Coordinates of C-alpha atoms and ligand atoms in Angstrom, one line a residue:
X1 CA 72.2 -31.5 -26.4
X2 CA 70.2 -28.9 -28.2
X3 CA 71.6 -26.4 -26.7
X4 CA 70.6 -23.1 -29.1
X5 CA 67.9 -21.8 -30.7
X6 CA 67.6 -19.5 -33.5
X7 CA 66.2 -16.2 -32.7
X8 CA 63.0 -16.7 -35.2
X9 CA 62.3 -19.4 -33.5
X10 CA 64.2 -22.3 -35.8
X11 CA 66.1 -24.6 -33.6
X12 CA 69.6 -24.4 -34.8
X13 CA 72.5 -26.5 -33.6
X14 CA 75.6 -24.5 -34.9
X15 CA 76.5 -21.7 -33.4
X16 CA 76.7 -18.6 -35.6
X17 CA 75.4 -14.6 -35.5
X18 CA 72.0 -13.9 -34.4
X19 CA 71.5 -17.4 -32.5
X20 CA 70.4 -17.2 -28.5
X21 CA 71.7 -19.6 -26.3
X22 CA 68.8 -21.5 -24.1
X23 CA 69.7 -19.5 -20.9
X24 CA 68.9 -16.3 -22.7
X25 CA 65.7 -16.7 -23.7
X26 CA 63.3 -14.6 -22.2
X27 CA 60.3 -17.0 -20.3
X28 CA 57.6 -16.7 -23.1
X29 CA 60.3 -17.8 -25.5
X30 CA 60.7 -20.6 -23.7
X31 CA 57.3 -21.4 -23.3
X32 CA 56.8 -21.4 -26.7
X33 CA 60.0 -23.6 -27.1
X34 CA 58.9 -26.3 -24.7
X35 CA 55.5 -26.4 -26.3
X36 CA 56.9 -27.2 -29.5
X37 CA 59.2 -29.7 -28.0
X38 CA 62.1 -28.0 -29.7
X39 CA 63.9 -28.4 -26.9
X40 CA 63.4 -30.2 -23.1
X41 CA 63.3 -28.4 -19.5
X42 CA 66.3 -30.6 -18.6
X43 CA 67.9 -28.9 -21.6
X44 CA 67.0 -25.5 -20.8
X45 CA 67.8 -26.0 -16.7
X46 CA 71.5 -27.3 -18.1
X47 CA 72.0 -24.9 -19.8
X48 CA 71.5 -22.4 -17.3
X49 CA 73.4 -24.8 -14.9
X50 CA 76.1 -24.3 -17.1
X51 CA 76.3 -20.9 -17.4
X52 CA 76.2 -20.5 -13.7
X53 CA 79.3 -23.2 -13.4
X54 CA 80.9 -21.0 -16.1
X55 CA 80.6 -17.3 -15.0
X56 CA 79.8 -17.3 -11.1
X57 CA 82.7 -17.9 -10.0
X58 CA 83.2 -14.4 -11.3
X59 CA 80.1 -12.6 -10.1
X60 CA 79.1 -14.8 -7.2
X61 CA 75.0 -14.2 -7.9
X62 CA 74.1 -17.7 -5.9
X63 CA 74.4 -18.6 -2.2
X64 CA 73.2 -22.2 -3.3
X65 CA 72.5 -24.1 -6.1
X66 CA 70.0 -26.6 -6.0
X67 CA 71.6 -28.7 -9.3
X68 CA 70.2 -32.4 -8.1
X69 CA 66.8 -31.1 -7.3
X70 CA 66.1 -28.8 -10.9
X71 CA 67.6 -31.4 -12.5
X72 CA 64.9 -34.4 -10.8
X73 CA 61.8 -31.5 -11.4
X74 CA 63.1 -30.8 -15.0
X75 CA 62.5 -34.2 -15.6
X76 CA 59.1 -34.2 -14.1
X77 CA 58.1 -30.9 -15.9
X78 CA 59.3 -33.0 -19.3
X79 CA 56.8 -35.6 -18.5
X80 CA 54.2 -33.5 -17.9
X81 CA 55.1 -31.9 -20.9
X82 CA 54.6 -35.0 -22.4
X83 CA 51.4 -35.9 -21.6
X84 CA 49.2 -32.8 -21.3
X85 CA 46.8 -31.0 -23.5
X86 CA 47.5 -26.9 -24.4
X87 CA 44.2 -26.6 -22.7
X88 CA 45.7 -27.9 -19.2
X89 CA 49.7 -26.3 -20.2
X90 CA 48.2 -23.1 -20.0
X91 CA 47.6 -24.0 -16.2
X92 CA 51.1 -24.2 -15.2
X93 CA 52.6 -20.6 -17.1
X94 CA 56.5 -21.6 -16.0
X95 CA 55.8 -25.6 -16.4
X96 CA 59.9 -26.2 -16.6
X97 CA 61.5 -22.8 -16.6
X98 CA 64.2 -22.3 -14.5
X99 CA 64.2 -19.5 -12.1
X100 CA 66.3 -18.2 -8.9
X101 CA 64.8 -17.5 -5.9
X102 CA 66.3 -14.1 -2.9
X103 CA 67.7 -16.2 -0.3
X104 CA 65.3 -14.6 1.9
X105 CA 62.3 -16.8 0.7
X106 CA 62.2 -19.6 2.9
X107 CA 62.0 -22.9 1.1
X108 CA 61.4 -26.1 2.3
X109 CA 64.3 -28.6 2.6
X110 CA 66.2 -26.0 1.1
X111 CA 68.9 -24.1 3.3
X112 CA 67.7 -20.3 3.8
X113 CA 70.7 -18.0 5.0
X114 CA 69.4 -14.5 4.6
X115 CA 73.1 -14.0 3.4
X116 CA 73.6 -13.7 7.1
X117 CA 76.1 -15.6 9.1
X118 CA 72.9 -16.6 11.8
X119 CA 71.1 -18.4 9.4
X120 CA 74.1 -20.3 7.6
X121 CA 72.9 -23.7 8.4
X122 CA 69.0 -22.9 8.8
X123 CA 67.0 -25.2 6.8
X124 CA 62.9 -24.2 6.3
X125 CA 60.0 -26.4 7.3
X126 CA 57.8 -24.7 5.1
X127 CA 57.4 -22.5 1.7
X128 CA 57.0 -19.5 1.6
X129 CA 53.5 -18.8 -0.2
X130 CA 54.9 -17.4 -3.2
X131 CA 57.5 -20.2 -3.8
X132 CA 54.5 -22.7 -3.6
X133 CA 52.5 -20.5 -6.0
X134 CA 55.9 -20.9 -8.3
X135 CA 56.4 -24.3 -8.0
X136 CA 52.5 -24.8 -8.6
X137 CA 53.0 -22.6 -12.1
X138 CA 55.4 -25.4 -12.7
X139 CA 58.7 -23.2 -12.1
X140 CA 62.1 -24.9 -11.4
X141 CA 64.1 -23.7 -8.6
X142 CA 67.7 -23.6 -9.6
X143 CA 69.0 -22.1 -6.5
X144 CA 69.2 -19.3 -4.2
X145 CA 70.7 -15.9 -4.7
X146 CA 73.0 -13.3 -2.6
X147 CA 71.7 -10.3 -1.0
X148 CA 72.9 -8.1 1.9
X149 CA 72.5 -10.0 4.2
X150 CA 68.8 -9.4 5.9
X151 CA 68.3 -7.3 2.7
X152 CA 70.0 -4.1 4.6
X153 CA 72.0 -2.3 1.4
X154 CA 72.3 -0.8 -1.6
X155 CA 75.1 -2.3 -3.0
X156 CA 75.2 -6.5 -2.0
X157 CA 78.2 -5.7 -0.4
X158 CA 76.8 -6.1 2.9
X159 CA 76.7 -9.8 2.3
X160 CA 78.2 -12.8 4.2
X161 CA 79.1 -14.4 1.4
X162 CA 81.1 -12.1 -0.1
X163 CA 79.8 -9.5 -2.8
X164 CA 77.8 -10.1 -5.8
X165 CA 79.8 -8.0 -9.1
X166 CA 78.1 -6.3 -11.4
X167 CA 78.2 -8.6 -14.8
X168 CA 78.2 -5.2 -17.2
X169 CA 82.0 -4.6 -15.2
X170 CA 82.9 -6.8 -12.3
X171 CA 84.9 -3.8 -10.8
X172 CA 81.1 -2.3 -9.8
X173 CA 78.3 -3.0 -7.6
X174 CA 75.8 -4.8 -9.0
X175 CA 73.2 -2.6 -6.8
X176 CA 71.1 -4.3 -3.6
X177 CA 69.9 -5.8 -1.9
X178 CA 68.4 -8.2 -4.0
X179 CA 71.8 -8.4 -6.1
X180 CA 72.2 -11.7 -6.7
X181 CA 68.8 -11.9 -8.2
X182 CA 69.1 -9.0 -10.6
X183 CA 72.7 -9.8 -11.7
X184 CA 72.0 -13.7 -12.2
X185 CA 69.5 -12.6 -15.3
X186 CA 71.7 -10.0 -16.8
X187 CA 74.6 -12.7 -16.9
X188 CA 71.6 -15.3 -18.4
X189 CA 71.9 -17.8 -15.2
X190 CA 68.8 -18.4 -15.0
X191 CA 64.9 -17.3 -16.8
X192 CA 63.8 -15.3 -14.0
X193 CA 64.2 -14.5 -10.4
X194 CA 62.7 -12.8 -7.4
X195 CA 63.6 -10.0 -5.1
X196 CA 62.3 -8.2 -2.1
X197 CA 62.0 -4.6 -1.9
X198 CA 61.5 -2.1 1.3
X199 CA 63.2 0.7 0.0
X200 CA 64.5 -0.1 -3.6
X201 CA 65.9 -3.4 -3.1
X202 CA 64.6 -4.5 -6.7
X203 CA 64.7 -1.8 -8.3
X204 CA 68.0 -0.3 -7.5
X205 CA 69.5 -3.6 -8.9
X206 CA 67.2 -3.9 -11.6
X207 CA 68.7 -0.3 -12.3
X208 CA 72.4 -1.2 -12.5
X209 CA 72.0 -4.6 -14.1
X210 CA 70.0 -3.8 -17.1
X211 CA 66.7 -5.9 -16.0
X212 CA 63.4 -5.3 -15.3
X213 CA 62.6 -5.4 -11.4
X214 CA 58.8 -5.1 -10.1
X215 CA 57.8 -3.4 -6.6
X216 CA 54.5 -3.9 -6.5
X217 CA 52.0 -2.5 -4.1
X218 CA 52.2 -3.7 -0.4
X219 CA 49.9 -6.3 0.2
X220 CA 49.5 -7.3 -3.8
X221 CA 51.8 -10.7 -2.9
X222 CA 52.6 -12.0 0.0
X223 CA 55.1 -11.9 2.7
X224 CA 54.4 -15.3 4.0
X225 CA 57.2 -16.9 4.6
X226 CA 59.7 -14.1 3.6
X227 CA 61.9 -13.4 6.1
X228 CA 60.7 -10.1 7.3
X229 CA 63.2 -6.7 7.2
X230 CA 60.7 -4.1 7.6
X231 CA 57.1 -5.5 7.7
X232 CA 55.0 -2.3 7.2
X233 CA 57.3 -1.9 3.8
X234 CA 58.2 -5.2 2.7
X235 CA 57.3 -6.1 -1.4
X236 CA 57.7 -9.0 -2.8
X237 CA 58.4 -8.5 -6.4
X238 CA 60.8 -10.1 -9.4
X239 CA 63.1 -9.7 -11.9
X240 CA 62.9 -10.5 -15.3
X241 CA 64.2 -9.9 -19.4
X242 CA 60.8 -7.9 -20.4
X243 CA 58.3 -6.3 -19.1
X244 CA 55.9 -9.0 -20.5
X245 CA 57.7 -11.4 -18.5
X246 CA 57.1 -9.9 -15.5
X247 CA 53.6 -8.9 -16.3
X248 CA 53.2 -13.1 -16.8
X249 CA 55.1 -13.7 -13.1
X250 CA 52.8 -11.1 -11.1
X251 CA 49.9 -13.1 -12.5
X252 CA 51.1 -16.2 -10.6
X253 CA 52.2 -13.9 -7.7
X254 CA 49.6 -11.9 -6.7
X255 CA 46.7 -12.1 -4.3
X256 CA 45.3 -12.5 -1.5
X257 CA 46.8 -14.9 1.2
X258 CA 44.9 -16.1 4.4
X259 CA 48.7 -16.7 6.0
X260 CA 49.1 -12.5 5.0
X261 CA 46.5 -10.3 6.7
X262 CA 48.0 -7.3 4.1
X263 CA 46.9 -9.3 1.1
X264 CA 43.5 -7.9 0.2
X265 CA 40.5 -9.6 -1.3
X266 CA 40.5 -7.6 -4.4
X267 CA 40.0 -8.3 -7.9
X268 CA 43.5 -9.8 -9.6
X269 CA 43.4 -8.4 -13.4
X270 CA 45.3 -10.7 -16.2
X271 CA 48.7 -8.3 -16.3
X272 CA 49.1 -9.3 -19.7
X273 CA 46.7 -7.8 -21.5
X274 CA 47.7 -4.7 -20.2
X275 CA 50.6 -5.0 -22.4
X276 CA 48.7 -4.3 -25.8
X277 CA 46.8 -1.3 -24.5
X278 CA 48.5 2.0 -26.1
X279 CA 49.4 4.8 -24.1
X280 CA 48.0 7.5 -25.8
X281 CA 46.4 9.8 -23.8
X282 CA 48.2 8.8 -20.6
X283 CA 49.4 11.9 -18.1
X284 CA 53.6 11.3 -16.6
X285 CA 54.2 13.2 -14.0
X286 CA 57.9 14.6 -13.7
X287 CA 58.7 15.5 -10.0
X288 CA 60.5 18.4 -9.7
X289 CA 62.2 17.6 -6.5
X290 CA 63.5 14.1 -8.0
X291 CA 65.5 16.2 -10.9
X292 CA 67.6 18.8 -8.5
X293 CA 70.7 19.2 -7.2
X294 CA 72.5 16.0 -6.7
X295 CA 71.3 14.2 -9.6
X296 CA 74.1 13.0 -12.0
X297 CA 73.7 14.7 -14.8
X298 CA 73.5 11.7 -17.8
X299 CA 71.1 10.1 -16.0
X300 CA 69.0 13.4 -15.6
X301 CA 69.1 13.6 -19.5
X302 CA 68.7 9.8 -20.0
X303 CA 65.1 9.7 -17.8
X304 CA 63.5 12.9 -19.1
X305 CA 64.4 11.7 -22.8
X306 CA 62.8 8.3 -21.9
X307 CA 59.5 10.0 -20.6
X308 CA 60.4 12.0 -24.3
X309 CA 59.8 9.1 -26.2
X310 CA 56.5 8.2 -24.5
X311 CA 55.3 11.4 -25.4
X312 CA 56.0 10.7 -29.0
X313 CA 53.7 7.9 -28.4
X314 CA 51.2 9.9 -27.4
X315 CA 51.4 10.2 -23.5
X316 CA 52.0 13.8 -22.2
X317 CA 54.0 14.8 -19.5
X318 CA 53.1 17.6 -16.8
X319 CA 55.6 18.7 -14.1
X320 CA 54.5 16.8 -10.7
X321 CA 55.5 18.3 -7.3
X322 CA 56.4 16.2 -4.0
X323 CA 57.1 19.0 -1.3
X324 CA 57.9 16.9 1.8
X325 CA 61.0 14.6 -0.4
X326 CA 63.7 16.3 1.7
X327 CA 62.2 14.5 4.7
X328 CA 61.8 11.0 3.2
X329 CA 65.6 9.4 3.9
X330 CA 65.6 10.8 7.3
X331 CA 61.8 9.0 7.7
X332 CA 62.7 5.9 6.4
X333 CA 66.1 5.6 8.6
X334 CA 63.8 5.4 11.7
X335 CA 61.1 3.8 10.8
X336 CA 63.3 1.1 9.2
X337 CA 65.9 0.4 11.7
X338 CA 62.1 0.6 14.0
X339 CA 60.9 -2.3 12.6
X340 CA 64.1 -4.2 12.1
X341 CA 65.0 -4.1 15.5
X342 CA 61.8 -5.8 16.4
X343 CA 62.3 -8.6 13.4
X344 CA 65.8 -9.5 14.4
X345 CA 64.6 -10.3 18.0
X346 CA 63.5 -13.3 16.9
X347 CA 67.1 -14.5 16.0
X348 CA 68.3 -15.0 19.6
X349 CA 70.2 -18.0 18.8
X350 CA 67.6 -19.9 21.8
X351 CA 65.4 -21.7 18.9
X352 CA 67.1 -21.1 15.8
X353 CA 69.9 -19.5 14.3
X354 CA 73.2 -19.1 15.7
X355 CA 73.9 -16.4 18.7
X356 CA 73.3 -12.6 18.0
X357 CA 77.2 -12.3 17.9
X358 CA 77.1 -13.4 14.3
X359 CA 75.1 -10.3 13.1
X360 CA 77.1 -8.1 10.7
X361 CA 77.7 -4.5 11.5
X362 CA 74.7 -3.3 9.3
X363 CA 72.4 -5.2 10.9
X364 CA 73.9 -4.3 14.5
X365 CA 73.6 -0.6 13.8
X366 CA 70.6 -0.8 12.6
X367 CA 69.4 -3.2 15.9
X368 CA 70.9 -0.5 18.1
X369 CA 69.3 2.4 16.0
X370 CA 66.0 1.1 15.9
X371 CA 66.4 0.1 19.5
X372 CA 67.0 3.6 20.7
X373 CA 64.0 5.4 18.3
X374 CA 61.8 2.7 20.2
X375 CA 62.9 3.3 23.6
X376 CA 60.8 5.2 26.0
X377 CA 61.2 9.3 25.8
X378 CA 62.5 9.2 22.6
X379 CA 59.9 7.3 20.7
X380 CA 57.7 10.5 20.6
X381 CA 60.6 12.2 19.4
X382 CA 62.0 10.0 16.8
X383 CA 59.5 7.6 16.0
X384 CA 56.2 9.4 16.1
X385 CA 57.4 12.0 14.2
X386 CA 58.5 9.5 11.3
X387 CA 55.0 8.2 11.1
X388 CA 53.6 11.8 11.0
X389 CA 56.0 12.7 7.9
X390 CA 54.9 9.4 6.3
X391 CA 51.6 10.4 6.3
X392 CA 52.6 13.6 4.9
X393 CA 54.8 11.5 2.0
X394 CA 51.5 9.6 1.4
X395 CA 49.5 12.9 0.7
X396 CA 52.2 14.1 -1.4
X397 CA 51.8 11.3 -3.9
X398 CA 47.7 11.4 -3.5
X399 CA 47.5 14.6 -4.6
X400 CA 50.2 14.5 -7.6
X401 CA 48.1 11.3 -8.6
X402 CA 44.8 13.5 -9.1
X403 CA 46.7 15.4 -11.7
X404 CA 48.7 12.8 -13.7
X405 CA 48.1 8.7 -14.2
X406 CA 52.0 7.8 -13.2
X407 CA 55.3 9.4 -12.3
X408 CA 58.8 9.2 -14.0
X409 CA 61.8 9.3 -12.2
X410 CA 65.7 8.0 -11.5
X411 CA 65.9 5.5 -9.5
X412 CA 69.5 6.1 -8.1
X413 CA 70.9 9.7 -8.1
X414 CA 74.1 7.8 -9.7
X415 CA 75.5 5.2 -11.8
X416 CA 76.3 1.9 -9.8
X417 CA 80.0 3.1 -8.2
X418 CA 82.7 0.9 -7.6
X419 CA 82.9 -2.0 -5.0
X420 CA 84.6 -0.4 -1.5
X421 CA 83.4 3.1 -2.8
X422 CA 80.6 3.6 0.1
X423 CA 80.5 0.3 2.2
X424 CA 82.6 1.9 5.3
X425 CA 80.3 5.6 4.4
X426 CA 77.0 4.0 6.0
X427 CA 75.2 7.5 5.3
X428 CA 77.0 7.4 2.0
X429 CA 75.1 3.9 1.4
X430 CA 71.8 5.4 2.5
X431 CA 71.8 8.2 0.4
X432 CA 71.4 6.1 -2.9
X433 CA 68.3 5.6 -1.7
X434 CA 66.7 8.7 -1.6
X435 CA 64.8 8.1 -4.8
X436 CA 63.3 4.3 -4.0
X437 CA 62.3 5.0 -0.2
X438 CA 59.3 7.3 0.0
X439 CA 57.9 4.8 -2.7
X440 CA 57.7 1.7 0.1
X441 CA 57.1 4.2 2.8
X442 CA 53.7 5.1 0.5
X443 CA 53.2 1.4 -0.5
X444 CA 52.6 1.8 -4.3
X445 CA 54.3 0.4 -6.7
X446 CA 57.1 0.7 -8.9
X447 CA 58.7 -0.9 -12.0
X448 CA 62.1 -0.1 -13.5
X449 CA 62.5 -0.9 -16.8
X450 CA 66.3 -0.2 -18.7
X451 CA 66.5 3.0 -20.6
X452 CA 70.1 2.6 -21.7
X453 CA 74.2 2.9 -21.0
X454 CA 76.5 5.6 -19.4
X455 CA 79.3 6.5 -21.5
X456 CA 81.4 4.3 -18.7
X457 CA 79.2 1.3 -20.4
X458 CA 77.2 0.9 -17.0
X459 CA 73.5 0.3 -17.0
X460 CA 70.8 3.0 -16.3
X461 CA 67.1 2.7 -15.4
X462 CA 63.8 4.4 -14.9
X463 CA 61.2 4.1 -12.5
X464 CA 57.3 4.4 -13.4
X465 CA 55.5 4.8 -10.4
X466 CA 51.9 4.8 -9.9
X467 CA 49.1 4.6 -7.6
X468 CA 47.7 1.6 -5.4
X469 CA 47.6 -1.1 -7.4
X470 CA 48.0 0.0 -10.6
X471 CA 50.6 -2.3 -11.8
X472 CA 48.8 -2.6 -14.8
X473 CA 49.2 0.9 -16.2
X474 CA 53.3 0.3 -15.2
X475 CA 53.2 -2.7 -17.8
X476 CA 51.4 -0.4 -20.2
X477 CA 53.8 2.1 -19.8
X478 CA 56.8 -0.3 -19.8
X479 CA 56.1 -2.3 -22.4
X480 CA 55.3 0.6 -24.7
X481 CA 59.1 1.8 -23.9
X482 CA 60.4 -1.5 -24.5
X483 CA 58.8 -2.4 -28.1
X484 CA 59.4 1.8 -29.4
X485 CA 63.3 1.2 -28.3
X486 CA 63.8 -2.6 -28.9
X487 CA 65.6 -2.2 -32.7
X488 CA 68.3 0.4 -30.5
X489 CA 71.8 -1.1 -30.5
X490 CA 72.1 -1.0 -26.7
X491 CA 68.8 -2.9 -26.3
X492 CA 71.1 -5.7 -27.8
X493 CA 73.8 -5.7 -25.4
X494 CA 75.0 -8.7 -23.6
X495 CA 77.5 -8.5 -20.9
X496 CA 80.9 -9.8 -21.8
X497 CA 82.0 -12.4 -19.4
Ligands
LIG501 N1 68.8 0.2 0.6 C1 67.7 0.2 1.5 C2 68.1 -0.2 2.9 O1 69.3 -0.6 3.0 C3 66.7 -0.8 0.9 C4 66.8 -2.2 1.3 C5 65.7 -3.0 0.8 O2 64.8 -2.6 -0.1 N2 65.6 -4.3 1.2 O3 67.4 -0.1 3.8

């Protein structure tokens, strides 16, 4: 089995310095791989197989794995490989590439949990629109990854199925909820993955686990067939080894979706060329109020030395104001726990799903709490008055984005902490969030790109956050940050396992 490839792009069969395994190659690597039949999907889907038989026992990043299946569509990508011009390869941009899927994305034949006990046996009729977009790009689904369960969390631990670890040091959280997702790249288990995000959920793990994570703007891909947490926040984004990468996934991704009334008609742009566009010229915004009290202090000077570095690239950066932050977690806590209460209805263990019994405690609190912000005479109170400090959040960013392009900030006011730290400190948990929150509650988008290590040897992130649907100038800015920093030592990291 050709099972490495040398990082120039020579396929090399003995293992020495500077040689990549299959599983770590990044997805245009293995593009360009396949093309040049240097080595086969079956290869690349075993060897990602492998790794997952070798190290998951350890971090636990998959609810299922779908080994028979990838194995069967590997071998169907190989013959398509086979037989099709460059001309009609260019139609399928992950023809053969492994890739994970949140086990919130409902996939056909394919057992769906939600990481929650009520879905354990639930098996989907249908796709979900953006795992038939996938499959049409000519991705392979190698399985489906741990979350907490119905995506309520920061850390994974709120899972089912036991806790995803952190690969960097299995003693920490690996951030959530999309954990399994985010920590199944950084161990190289697969090529790519996907996430959901309605208050941080990609890019808090994204954050911890040295990937890149995409939120993009509500409504830019759609929730069909997603299981649905908070439906006026839910994002459907990925996670992936570059920013390129996940330029090349939203390409597949995005659009608009009869089955998704949120899904506008507008014009999708090719993300990629985005990437070669310099960012000269280009106006960061630093908020004030996302650099106060509270803020650990490495990852304080980490961020502002990131948004540093663009500005030796030419960008400039202009201190950015958003008043009403203070009010965000305390918005989102209603508004959320709102709209979950009204999702989770559905589960009533009449049609399908087991009885409501079998809901965790994170999702019964947040049942009850959403319940009571609903209920008559305190709906006005509670409720109402979360919509109306939304609006305000909105105008916050409106205004900051007349004065600068995008915004740099944290994206957790701490490094991950350690498993059991905060899972029985619910407002402890919520917290973490204060950064990622107002950015669903507004709908634009957000991508976190690595930015280095702690001195603990624990990942850190930034987010670039911009206006509707400007994803673009996020993969401008991200990928300017990734090529000015890839010859850094840390850049090179791998997790040791
Ligand atoms: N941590 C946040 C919460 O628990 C975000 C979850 C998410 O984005 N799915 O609500």
């Amino acid at each position: 089995m050709l099972g490495i490839i040398h990082l120039g792009g020579v396929l090399d069969r003995t293992p020495r310095k500077n040689v990549m395994k299959l599983n770590e190659l990044t997805i245009t690597q293995a593009r360009e791989g396949l093309q040049q039949k240097k080595f086969s999907s079956v290869e690349l889907t075993k060897a990602c197989l492998d790794r997952i038989k070798q190290v998951d026992g350890k971090i636990n990043a998959f609810v299922t794995v779908t080994e028979e299946e990838a194995l069967e569509h590997a071998k169907h990508a190989d013959k398509l490989l086979n037989n099709i011009t460059i001309e009609q390869y260019n139609n399928y941009p992950l023809l053969g590439i492994p890739i994970g899927l949140k086990d919130m994305y409902m996939t056909k034949g394919i057992r769906t949990t939600a990481a929650s006990k009520v879905l354990e046996n639930y098996i989907p009729q249908y796709d979900a629109t953006v795992v038939t977009k996938l499959k049409n790009a000519g991705a392979i689904i190698i399985g489906k990854t741990n979350c907490d369960a119905w995506a309520h969390g920061s850390s994974g631990e709120n899972s089912d199925f036991g806790p995803t670890k952190n690969p960097w040091n299995i003693e920490y959280v690996p951030g959530g909820s999309s954990s399994g997702s985010a920590a199944a790249i950084a161990a190289d288990m697969c090529i790519a993955s996907t996430g959901t995000d309605t208050g941080g959920s990609i890019r808090l793990p994204a954050n911890f686990c040295n990937v890149v994570g995409l939120k993009p703007t509500y409504g830019r891909v759609s929730r069909y067939g997603i299981i649905a947490m908070a439906s006026s926040l839910d994002s459907i984004g990925h996670f992936t080894k570059t920013v390129e990468d996940c330029a090349l996934i939203l390409n597949i991704t995005a659009g608009n979706d009869s089955c998704d009334a949120t899904t506008p008609k507008k014009n999708k742009p090719d993300y990629t060329e985005s990437l070669k566009k310099s960012v000269n010229g280009l106006k960061i915004g630093i908020p004030k109020e996302y650099f106060e009290i509270g803020l650990d202090k490495e990852i304080k000077e980490k961020t502002l030395k990131a948004a540093q570095i663009l500005e030796s690239l030419g960008a400039k950066t202009v201190e950015a104001s958003l008043p009403h932050t203070e009010y965000a977690l305390a918005c989102y806590y209603i508004i959320v726990p709102s709209e979950i209460s009204s999702n989770l209805a559905r589960y009533d263990g009449i049609r399908y799903g087991m009885e409501r019994t079998n809901f965790g405690d994170e999702a019964k609190r947040r049942i009850m709490l959403g319940t009571y912000t609903l209920s008559a005479g305190y709906y006005d109170a509670y409720y109402k008055k979360a919509m109306q400090i939304r609006t305000l959040l909105k105008q916050d960013f409106d205004r900051a984005f007349e004065k600068v392009d995008v915004i740099i900030s944290p994206v957790s006011p701490t490094p991950p902490w350690k498993l059991g730290e905060k899972v029985n400190d619910p407002l402890k948990m919520y917290l973490s969030d204060i950064y990622t929150i107002t950015i669903n509650l507004v709908g634009i988008p957000g991508l976190c790109v690595p930015i280095g290590f702690t001195k603990n040897e624990l990942p850190l992130g930034m987010q670039i956050l911009g206006p509707h649907f400007s994803e673009e100038t996020l993969f401008q800015i991200g990928n300017a940050f990734e090529e000015v920093t890839k010859n850094e030592g840390w850049r090179k990291k791998k997790p040791v396992l």
